[in-house]
Coordinates of N, CA, C and O in Angstrom, one line a residue:
D446 N 9.4 -32.7 56.5 CA 10.7 -32.8 56.0 C 11.5 -34.1 56.3 O 12.2 -34.5 55.5
S447 N 11.2 -34.6 57.5 CA 11.9 -35.8 57.9 C 11.5 -36.9 57.0 O 12.4 -37.8 56.7
L448 N 10.2 -37.0 56.6 CA 9.8 -38.1 55.7 C 10.5 -37.9 54.3 O 10.9 -38.9 53.7
R449 N 10.7 -36.7 53.9 CA 11.3 -36.4 52.6 C 12.8 -36.8 52.7 O 13.3 -37.5 51.7
D450 N 13.5 -36.5 53.7 CA 14.9 -36.8 53.9 C 15.0 -38.4 54.0 O 15.9 -39.0 53.4
Q451 N 14.1 -39.1 54.6 CA 14.2 -40.5 54.7 C 14.0 -41.1 53.3 O 14.7 -42.1 52.9
S452 N 13.1 -40.6 52.5 CA 12.9 -41.2 51.1 C 14.1 -40.9 50.2 O 14.4 -41.8 49.4
R453 N 14.8 -39.8 50.4 CA 15.9 -39.5 49.6 C 17.1 -40.4 50.0 O 17.9 -40.8 49.2
S454 N 17.2 -40.8 51.3 CA 18.3 -41.6 51.8 C 18.0 -43.1 51.5 O 18.9 -43.9 51.5
R455 N 16.7 -43.5 51.3 CA 16.5 -44.9 51.0 C 17.0 -45.2 49.7 O 16.6 -44.7 48.6
R456 N 17.9 -46.2 49.6 CA 18.5 -46.5 48.3 C 17.6 -47.5 47.5 O 17.0 -48.4 48.1
M457 N 17.4 -47.2 46.2 CA 16.6 -48.0 45.3 C 17.6 -49.1 44.8 O 18.6 -48.7 44.1
N458 N 17.3 -50.3 45.1 CA 18.2 -51.4 44.6 C 17.4 -52.1 43.4 O 16.3 -52.6 43.5
Y459 N 18.2 -52.2 42.3 CA 17.7 -52.9 41.2 C 18.6 -54.0 40.8 O 19.9 -53.7 40.6
T460 N 18.1 -55.2 40.5 CA 19.0 -56.4 40.1 C 18.9 -56.5 38.6 O 17.8 -56.4 38.0
F461 N 20.0 -56.8 38.0 CA 20.1 -57.0 36.5 C 20.6 -58.4 36.2 O 21.4 -59.0 37.0
T462 N 20.2 -58.9 35.1 CA 20.7 -60.3 34.7 C 22.1 -60.3 34.3 O 22.7 -59.2 34.1
R463 N 22.7 -61.5 34.2 CA 24.1 -61.6 33.9 C 24.4 -61.0 32.6 O 25.5 -60.4 32.3
A464 N 23.4 -61.1 31.6 CA 23.7 -60.5 30.3 C 23.7 -58.9 30.3 O 24.5 -58.4 29.6
L465 N 23.0 -58.3 31.2 CA 23.0 -56.9 31.2 C 24.0 -56.3 32.2 O 24.3 -55.1 32.2
A466 N 24.5 -57.1 33.2 CA 25.4 -56.7 34.2 C 26.6 -55.9 33.7 O 27.0 -54.8 34.2
P467 N 27.3 -56.4 32.6 CA 28.5 -55.7 32.2 C 28.1 -54.3 31.6 O 28.9 -53.3 31.7
H468 N 26.9 -54.2 31.1 CA 26.5 -52.8 30.5 C 26.1 -51.9 31.6 O 26.4 -50.7 31.5
V469 N 25.6 -52.4 32.8 CA 25.3 -51.5 33.9 C 26.6 -51.0 34.5 O 26.9 -49.9 34.7
A470 N 27.6 -52.0 34.6 CA 28.9 -51.7 35.3 C 29.7 -50.7 34.4 O 30.4 -49.8 34.9
S471 N 29.6 -50.9 33.1 CA 30.5 -50.0 32.2 C 29.8 -48.6 31.9 O 30.5 -47.7 31.5
G472 N 28.5 -48.5 32.3 CA 27.8 -47.2 32.0 C 27.1 -47.2 30.7 O 26.4 -46.2 30.4
R473 N 27.2 -48.3 29.9 CA 26.4 -48.3 28.6 C 24.9 -48.3 28.9 O 24.1 -47.7 28.3
K474 N 24.5 -49.0 29.9 CA 23.1 -49.0 30.3 C 22.9 -48.1 31.5 O 23.5 -48.3 32.6
C475 N 22.2 -47.0 31.2 CA 22.0 -46.0 32.3 C 20.6 -45.8 32.6 O 20.2 -44.7 33.2
S476 N 19.7 -46.7 32.2 CA 18.2 -46.6 32.6 C 17.7 -48.0 32.7 O 18.3 -49.0 32.2
T477 N 16.5 -48.1 33.3 CA 15.8 -49.3 33.3 C 14.3 -49.1 33.2 O 13.8 -48.0 33.6
I478 N 13.5 -50.0 32.8 CA 12.1 -49.9 32.8 C 11.6 -50.9 33.8 O 11.9 -52.1 33.6
R479 N 10.8 -50.4 34.8 CA 10.4 -51.2 35.9 C 8.9 -51.0 36.3 O 8.5 -49.9 36.1
N480 N 8.4 -52.1 36.9 CA 7.1 -52.1 37.5 C 7.3 -51.5 38.8 O 8.0 -52.1 39.6
C481 N 6.7 -50.3 39.2 CA 6.9 -49.6 40.4 C 5.7 -49.7 41.3 O 5.3 -48.7 41.8
T482 N 5.1 -50.9 41.4 CA 3.9 -51.0 42.2 C 4.1 -50.8 43.6 O 3.3 -50.2 44.3
H483 N 5.2 -51.3 44.1 CA 5.4 -51.2 45.6 C 6.3 -50.0 46.1 O 6.0 -49.4 47.1
K484 N 7.4 -49.7 45.4 CA 8.2 -48.5 45.7 C 8.3 -47.7 44.5 O 8.8 -48.1 43.4
M485 N 8.0 -46.4 44.7 CA 8.0 -45.4 43.5 C 9.3 -44.6 43.7 O 9.4 -43.9 44.7
P486 N 10.2 -44.8 42.8 CA 11.5 -44.0 42.9 C 11.2 -42.6 42.5 O 10.3 -42.2 41.9
R487 N 12.1 -41.7 43.0 CA 12.0 -40.3 42.8 C 13.4 -39.8 42.4 O 14.4 -40.3 42.9
P488 N 13.6 -38.7 41.6 CA 14.9 -38.2 41.3 C 15.5 -37.7 42.6 O 14.8 -37.2 43.5
G489 N 16.8 -37.9 42.7 CA 17.6 -37.6 43.9 C 17.8 -38.7 44.8 O 18.6 -38.7 45.7
M490 N 17.0 -39.8 44.6 CA 17.2 -41.0 45.5 C 18.5 -41.7 45.1 O 18.8 -41.8 44.0
P491 N 19.2 -42.3 46.0 CA 20.4 -43.1 45.8 C 20.0 -44.4 45.0 O 18.9 -45.0 45.3
F492 N 20.8 -44.9 44.2 CA 20.5 -46.0 43.2 C 21.7 -47.0 43.4 O 22.8 -46.7 43.4
N493 N 21.3 -48.3 43.5 CA 22.3 -49.4 43.5 C 21.8 -50.3 42.3 O 20.7 -50.8 42.4
G494 N 22.8 -50.5 41.4 CA 22.6 -51.6 40.4 C 23.4 -52.8 40.8 O 24.5 -52.7 41.0
T495 N 22.7 -54.0 40.9 CA 23.4 -55.1 41.4 C 23.1 -56.3 40.5 O 22.2 -56.3 39.6
T496 N 23.8 -57.4 40.7 CA 23.6 -58.7 40.0 C 23.9 -59.8 41.0 O 24.6 -59.5 42.0
G497 N 23.5 -61.0 40.7 CA 23.8 -62.1 41.5 C 22.7 -62.5 42.5 O 21.7 -61.9 42.4
P498 N 23.1 -63.3 43.5 CA 22.1 -63.8 44.4 C 21.6 -62.7 45.4 O 22.3 -61.7 45.7
R499 N 20.4 -62.8 45.7 CA 19.7 -61.8 46.6 C 20.4 -61.4 47.9 O 20.5 -60.3 48.3
F500 N 21.0 -62.5 48.5 CA 21.6 -62.3 49.8 C 23.1 -62.0 49.7 O 23.7 -61.6 50.7
R501 N 23.7 -62.1 48.6 CA 25.1 -61.7 48.4 C 25.2 -61.0 47.0 O 26.0 -61.5 46.2
P502 N 24.5 -59.9 46.8 CA 24.6 -59.3 45.5 C 25.9 -58.6 45.2 O 26.6 -58.2 46.1
Q503 N 26.3 -58.5 43.9 CA 27.5 -57.9 43.5 C 27.1 -56.5 43.1 O 26.2 -56.4 42.2
V504 N 27.6 -55.4 43.6 CA 27.2 -54.1 43.3 C 27.9 -53.7 41.9 O 29.1 -53.8 41.9
L505 N 27.2 -53.3 40.9 CA 27.7 -52.9 39.7 C 27.8 -51.4 39.5 O 28.8 -50.9 38.9
H506 N 27.0 -50.7 40.1 CA 27.0 -49.3 39.9 C 26.2 -48.6 41.2 O 25.1 -49.0 41.5
R507 N 26.7 -47.5 41.7 CA 26.1 -46.7 42.7 C 26.0 -45.3 42.2 O 27.0 -44.8 41.6
S508 N 24.8 -44.8 42.3 CA 24.6 -43.5 41.7 C 23.4 -42.8 42.3 O 23.0 -43.2 43.4
T509 N 22.9 -41.8 41.6 CA 21.6 -41.1 42.0 C 20.6 -41.1 40.8 O 21.0 -40.9 39.8
I510 N 19.4 -41.4 41.2 CA 18.3 -41.4 40.2 C 18.2 -39.9 39.7 O 18.0 -39.0 40.5
Q511 N 18.2 -39.8 38.3 CA 18.1 -38.5 37.7 C 16.7 -38.2 37.2 O 16.2 -37.0 37.2
L512 N 16.0 -39.2 36.7 CA 14.8 -38.9 36.0 C 13.8 -40.2 36.2 O 14.3 -41.3 36.1
V513 N 12.6 -40.0 36.5 CA 11.6 -41.1 36.6 C 10.4 -40.6 35.8 O 9.7 -39.6 36.0
V514 N 10.0 -41.3 34.8 CA 9.0 -41.0 33.8 C 8.0 -42.2 33.6 O 8.5 -43.3 33.3
P515 N 6.7 -41.9 33.6 CA 5.7 -43.0 33.3 C 6.0 -43.4 31.9 O 6.2 -42.7 30.8
I516 N 6.0 -44.8 31.6 CA 6.1 -45.4 30.3 C 5.2 -46.6 30.2 O 4.8 -47.2 31.1
S517 N 4.7 -46.7 28.9 CA 3.9 -47.9 28.7 C 4.4 -48.6 27.5 O 5.0 -48.0 26.5
L518 N 4.4 -49.9 27.4 CA 4.8 -50.8 26.3 C 3.7 -51.6 25.9 O 3.1 -52.4 26.6
D519 N 3.3 -51.5 24.6 CA 2.2 -52.3 24.1 C 2.8 -53.4 23.3 O 3.5 -53.2 22.2
L520 N 2.7 -54.6 23.8 CA 3.3 -55.8 23.2 C 2.3 -56.7 22.5 O 2.6 -57.9 22.2
R521 N 1.1 -56.2 22.4 CA -0.1 -57.0 21.9 C 0.0 -57.3 20.5 O -0.7 -58.2 19.9
G522 N 0.5 -56.4 19.6 CA 0.4 -56.6 18.2 C 1.7 -56.7 17.5 O 2.8 -56.8 18.2
P523 N 1.8 -56.7 16.2 CA 3.1 -56.8 15.6 C 4.0 -55.6 15.7 O 5.2 -55.7 15.6
E524 N 3.4 -54.4 15.9 CA 4.1 -53.1 16.0 C 4.4 -52.9 17.6 O 3.6 -53.1 18.4
F525 N 5.6 -52.5 17.8 CA 6.1 -52.2 19.2 C 5.7 -50.8 19.5 O 6.4 -49.9 19.0
I526 N 4.8 -50.6 20.4 CA 4.3 -49.2 20.6 C 4.7 -48.8 22.0 O 4.4 -49.5 23.0
V527 N 5.6 -47.7 22.2 CA 6.1 -47.2 23.4 C 5.6 -45.9 23.6 O 5.8 -45.0 22.7
T528 N 5.0 -45.6 24.7 CA 4.7 -44.1 25.0 C 5.5 -43.7 26.3 O 5.5 -44.5 27.3
L529 N 6.1 -42.6 26.2 CA 6.8 -42.0 27.4 C 6.2 -40.7 27.7 O 6.0 -39.8 27.0
A530 N 5.8 -40.7 29.0 CA 5.0 -39.5 29.5 C 3.8 -39.1 28.6 O 3.5 -38.0 28.4
G531 N 3.1 -40.2 28.1 CA 1.9 -40.0 27.3 C 2.2 -39.6 25.9 O 1.2 -39.5 25.1
R532 N 3.4 -39.7 25.4 CA 3.8 -39.3 24.1 C 4.4 -40.6 23.3 O 5.3 -41.2 23.9
R533 N 3.8 -41.0 22.3 CA 4.3 -42.1 21.5 C 5.6 -41.8 20.9 O 5.9 -40.8 20.2
L534 N 6.6 -42.7 21.1 CA 7.9 -42.5 20.5 C 8.0 -42.9 19.1 O 7.4 -43.9 18.7
G535 N 8.7 -42.2 18.4 CA 9.0 -42.4 17.0 C 10.1 -43.4 16.8 O 10.7 -43.9 17.9
E536 N 10.4 -43.9 15.7 CA 11.4 -44.9 15.4 C 12.7 -44.5 16.0 O 13.5 -45.4 16.6
F537 N 13.2 -43.3 15.7 CA 14.5 -42.8 16.1 C 14.6 -42.8 17.7 O 15.5 -43.3 18.3
E538 N 13.5 -42.3 18.3 CA 13.5 -42.2 19.8 C 13.5 -43.5 20.4 O 14.1 -43.8 21.5
L539 N 12.8 -44.5 19.8 CA 12.7 -45.9 20.3 C 14.1 -46.5 20.2 O 14.5 -47.3 21.2
E540 N 14.9 -46.3 19.1 CA 16.2 -46.9 19.0 C 17.1 -46.2 20.0 O 18.0 -46.9 20.6
W541 N 16.9 -44.9 20.3 CA 17.8 -44.2 21.4 C 17.4 -44.8 22.7 O 18.3 -45.1 23.5
L542 N 16.2 -45.0 23.0 CA 15.7 -45.6 24.3 C 16.4 -47.0 24.5 O 16.9 -47.4 25.5
A543 N 16.4 -47.8 23.4 CA 16.9 -49.2 23.4 C 18.5 -49.1 23.7 O 19.0 -49.9 24.5
S544 N 19.2 -48.1 23.1 CA 20.6 -47.9 23.4 C 20.8 -47.5 24.9 O 21.8 -48.1 25.6
L545 N 20.0 -46.7 25.4 CA 20.1 -46.4 26.8 C 19.8 -47.6 27.8 O 20.3 -47.7 28.9
E546 N 18.9 -48.5 27.3 CA 18.7 -49.8 28.0 C 19.7 -50.8 27.9 O 19.6 -51.9 28.5
G547 N 20.7 -50.5 27.1 CA 21.8 -51.5 27.0 C 21.7 -52.6 26.0 O 22.4 -53.6 26.0
V548 N 20.7 -52.5 25.0 CA 20.5 -53.4 23.9 C 20.9 -52.8 22.7 O 20.9 -51.6 22.5
D549 N 21.0 -53.7 21.7 CA 21.5 -53.1 20.3 C 20.4 -52.5 19.6 O 20.7 -51.7 18.7
S550 N 19.1 -52.9 19.7 CA 18.0 -52.3 18.9 C 16.8 -52.3 19.6 O 16.5 -53.0 20.6
A551 N 15.7 -51.6 19.1 CA 14.4 -51.7 19.6 C 13.8 -53.1 19.4 O 13.1 -53.5 20.3
R552 N 14.2 -53.7 18.4 CA 13.8 -55.1 18.1 C 14.3 -56.1 19.3 O 13.5 -56.9 19.8
D553 N 15.5 -55.9 19.7 CA 16.0 -56.6 20.9 C 15.3 -56.3 22.2 O 15.0 -57.2 23.0
M554 N 15.0 -55.0 22.4 CA 14.2 -54.6 23.5 C 12.8 -55.2 23.5 O 12.4 -55.8 24.5
R555 N 12.2 -55.3 22.4 CA 10.9 -55.9 22.2 C 11.0 -57.3 22.5 O 10.1 -57.9 23.3
T556 N 12.0 -58.1 22.1 CA 12.2 -59.5 22.4 C 12.3 -59.8 23.8 O 11.7 -60.6 24.4
F557 N 13.1 -58.9 24.4 CA 13.3 -59.0 25.9 C 12.0 -59.0 26.7 O 11.6 -59.9 27.5
F558 N 11.2 -57.9 26.4 CA 9.9 -57.8 27.1 C 8.9 -58.9 26.7 O 8.1 -59.2 27.5
D559 N 9.0 -59.3 25.4 CA 8.0 -60.4 25.0 C 8.3 -61.7 25.8 O 7.4 -62.3 26.3
L560 N 9.6 -62.0 26.0 CA 10.0 -63.2 26.7 C 9.6 -63.0 28.2 O 9.2 -64.1 28.8
A561 N 9.8 -61.9 28.7 CA 9.5 -61.7 30.2 C 8.0 -61.6 30.4 O 7.6 -62.0 31.6
H562 N 7.2 -61.0 29.6 CA 5.8 -60.7 29.9 C 4.8 -61.2 29.0 O 3.6 -61.2 29.3
G563 N 5.2 -61.6 27.7 CA 4.2 -62.1 26.8 C 3.4 -61.0 26.1 O 3.8 -59.8 26.3
P564 N 2.4 -61.3 25.3 CA 1.7 -60.3 24.5 C 0.7 -59.5 25.4 O -0.6 -59.7 25.4
V565 N 1.2 -58.5 26.1 CA 0.4 -57.7 27.0 C 0.7 -56.2 26.8 O 1.6 -55.8 26.2
L566 N -0.2 -55.4 27.4 CA 0.0 -53.9 27.6 C 0.6 -53.7 29.0 O 0.0 -54.1 30.0
L567 N 1.9 -53.2 29.0 CA 2.4 -52.8 30.3 C 2.1 -51.3 30.6 O 2.7 -50.4 29.8
P568 N 1.1 -51.0 31.4 CA 0.5 -49.6 31.5 C 1.4 -48.6 32.2 O 2.1 -49.0 33.1
D569 N 1.3 -47.3 31.8 CA 2.1 -46.3 32.5 C 1.6 -45.8 33.9 O 2.2 -45.0 34.5
D570 N 0.5 -46.5 34.4 CA 0.2 -46.1 35.8 C 1.1 -46.8 36.8 O 1.2 -46.3 37.9
V571 N 1.7 -47.8 36.4 CA 2.7 -48.4 37.4 C 4.2 -48.7 36.8 O 5.1 -48.9 37.5
W572 N 4.3 -48.5 35.5 CA 5.6 -48.7 34.8 C 6.3 -47.4 34.8 O 5.7 -46.4 34.4
R573 N 7.6 -47.5 35.0 CA 8.4 -46.2 35.0 C 9.7 -46.4 34.3 O 10.4 -47.5 34.4
W574 N 10.2 -45.4 33.6 CA 11.5 -45.4 32.9 C 12.4 -44.6 34.0 O 12.1 -43.5 34.3
I575 N 13.4 -45.3 34.5 CA 14.2 -44.7 35.5 C 15.7 -44.5 35.0 O 16.3 -45.4 34.5
V576 N 16.2 -43.3 35.1 CA 17.5 -43.0 34.5 C 18.4 -42.5 35.7 O 17.9 -41.8 36.6
W577 N 19.7 -43.1 35.7 CA 20.6 -42.8 36.8 C 21.8 -42.1 36.2 O 22.0 -42.2 35.0
G578 N 22.5 -41.4 37.0 CA 23.7 -40.7 36.5 C 25.0 -41.5 36.6 O 25.0 -42.7 37.0
P579 N 26.1 -40.9 36.2 CA 27.5 -41.6 36.2 C 27.8 -42.0 37.6 O 27.4 -41.2 38.6
A580 N 28.5 -43.0 37.8 CA 29.0 -43.4 39.2 C 29.9 -42.4 39.9 O 29.8 -42.2 41.0
D581 N 30.8 -41.8 39.0 CA 31.8 -41.0 39.6 C 32.0 -39.8 38.7 O 32.1 -40.0 37.5
P582 N 32.1 -38.6 39.2 CA 32.3 -37.5 38.3 C 33.6 -37.5 37.4 O 33.6 -37.0 36.3
A583 N 34.6 -38.3 37.9 CA 35.8 -38.5 37.1 C 35.7 -39.6 36.0 O 36.5 -39.7 35.1
A584 N 34.6 -40.4 36.1 CA 34.4 -41.5 35.2 C 33.9 -40.9 33.8 O 33.4 -39.8 33.8
P585 N 34.2 -41.7 32.7 CA 33.7 -41.2 31.4 C 32.2 -41.1 31.4 O 31.6 -41.9 32.1
E586 N 31.8 -40.1 30.7 CA 30.4 -39.8 30.7 C 29.6 -40.9 30.1 O 29.9 -41.4 29.0
A587 N 28.6 -41.4 30.8 CA 27.7 -42.5 30.3 C 26.7 -41.8 29.3 O 26.5 -40.6 29.4
P588 N 26.1 -42.6 28.4 CA 25.1 -42.1 27.6 C 24.0 -41.6 28.4 O 23.6 -42.2 29.3
Q589 N 23.4 -40.4 28.0 CA 22.3 -39.8 28.8 C 21.2 -39.6 27.8 O 21.4 -39.5 26.6
P590 N 20.0 -39.4 28.3 CA 18.8 -39.2 27.4 C 19.0 -37.9 26.6 O 19.6 -36.9 27.2
S591 N 18.6 -37.8 25.5 CA 18.6 -36.6 24.7 C 17.8 -35.5 25.3 O 16.8 -35.8 26.0
P592 N 18.2 -34.2 25.1 CA 17.3 -33.1 25.6 C 15.9 -33.2 25.1 O 14.9 -32.9 25.9
Q593 N 15.6 -33.7 23.9 CA 14.2 -33.9 23.4 C 13.5 -34.8 24.3 O 12.3 -34.6 24.6
L594 N 14.1 -36.0 24.7 CA 13.4 -37.0 25.5 C 13.1 -36.3 26.9 O 12.0 -36.5 27.4
I595 N 14.0 -35.6 27.4 CA 13.9 -35.0 28.7 C 12.8 -33.9 28.6 O 11.9 -33.8 29.5
L596 N 12.7 -33.1 27.6 CA 11.7 -32.1 27.5 C 10.3 -32.6 27.5 O 9.5 -32.2 28.2
F597 N 10.0 -33.7 26.7 CA 8.6 -34.2 26.6 C 8.3 -35.0 27.8 O 7.1 -35.4 28.2
A598 N 9.4 -35.6 28.5 CA 9.1 -36.4 29.7 C 8.9 -35.6 30.9 O 8.4 -36.1 31.8
A599 N 9.3 -34.4 31.0 CA 9.2 -33.6 32.1 C 7.7 -33.2 32.4 O 6.9 -33.1 31.5

C-alpha cells in the first residue's frame, strides 16, 4: 500500500509550448499525447501542466489525471491513422480528439506530430493519451472526452 500511496502522490509534470500554454491554462486543452517510456501515469495521480524554463516553470494547471489510454499515431502515409485502446478512430472522433488536444482540427494535430517526429509510427506500447480534470470544482467545466471515447478506451 505504501508504494501505491507514493505513486499517487508523485506529481506528473508535463511542459507545454508557448502556443499551447494558453489552452492548457484556460481548460480548452484537457489532454495530452505523450511517450511514457520512463514514467507511466495512472488515473488519480496529481497533474501539473507547466510552460517556460525547466528550472523556473510557470504552472498553468494543477489537477488530477482522470484517464490514461494506449494510443498509436501512424504518420507514415497520406492518411492520419489514430488508434485509441486498439480501436481506429473515425473522422468525427479524430476531430473531437484534436479539440481536446487544443488544436483546431485533426489536420493541425497531424501537422504538429509530423513536425515533431517525422513520418513514423508512434506505437501504443509506450504512447499514452492522458486526460486531466478541471483545476477547481468552481471553475467552468473544461471539455471532456465523450462517453463513447471513454467506453471503448476503458
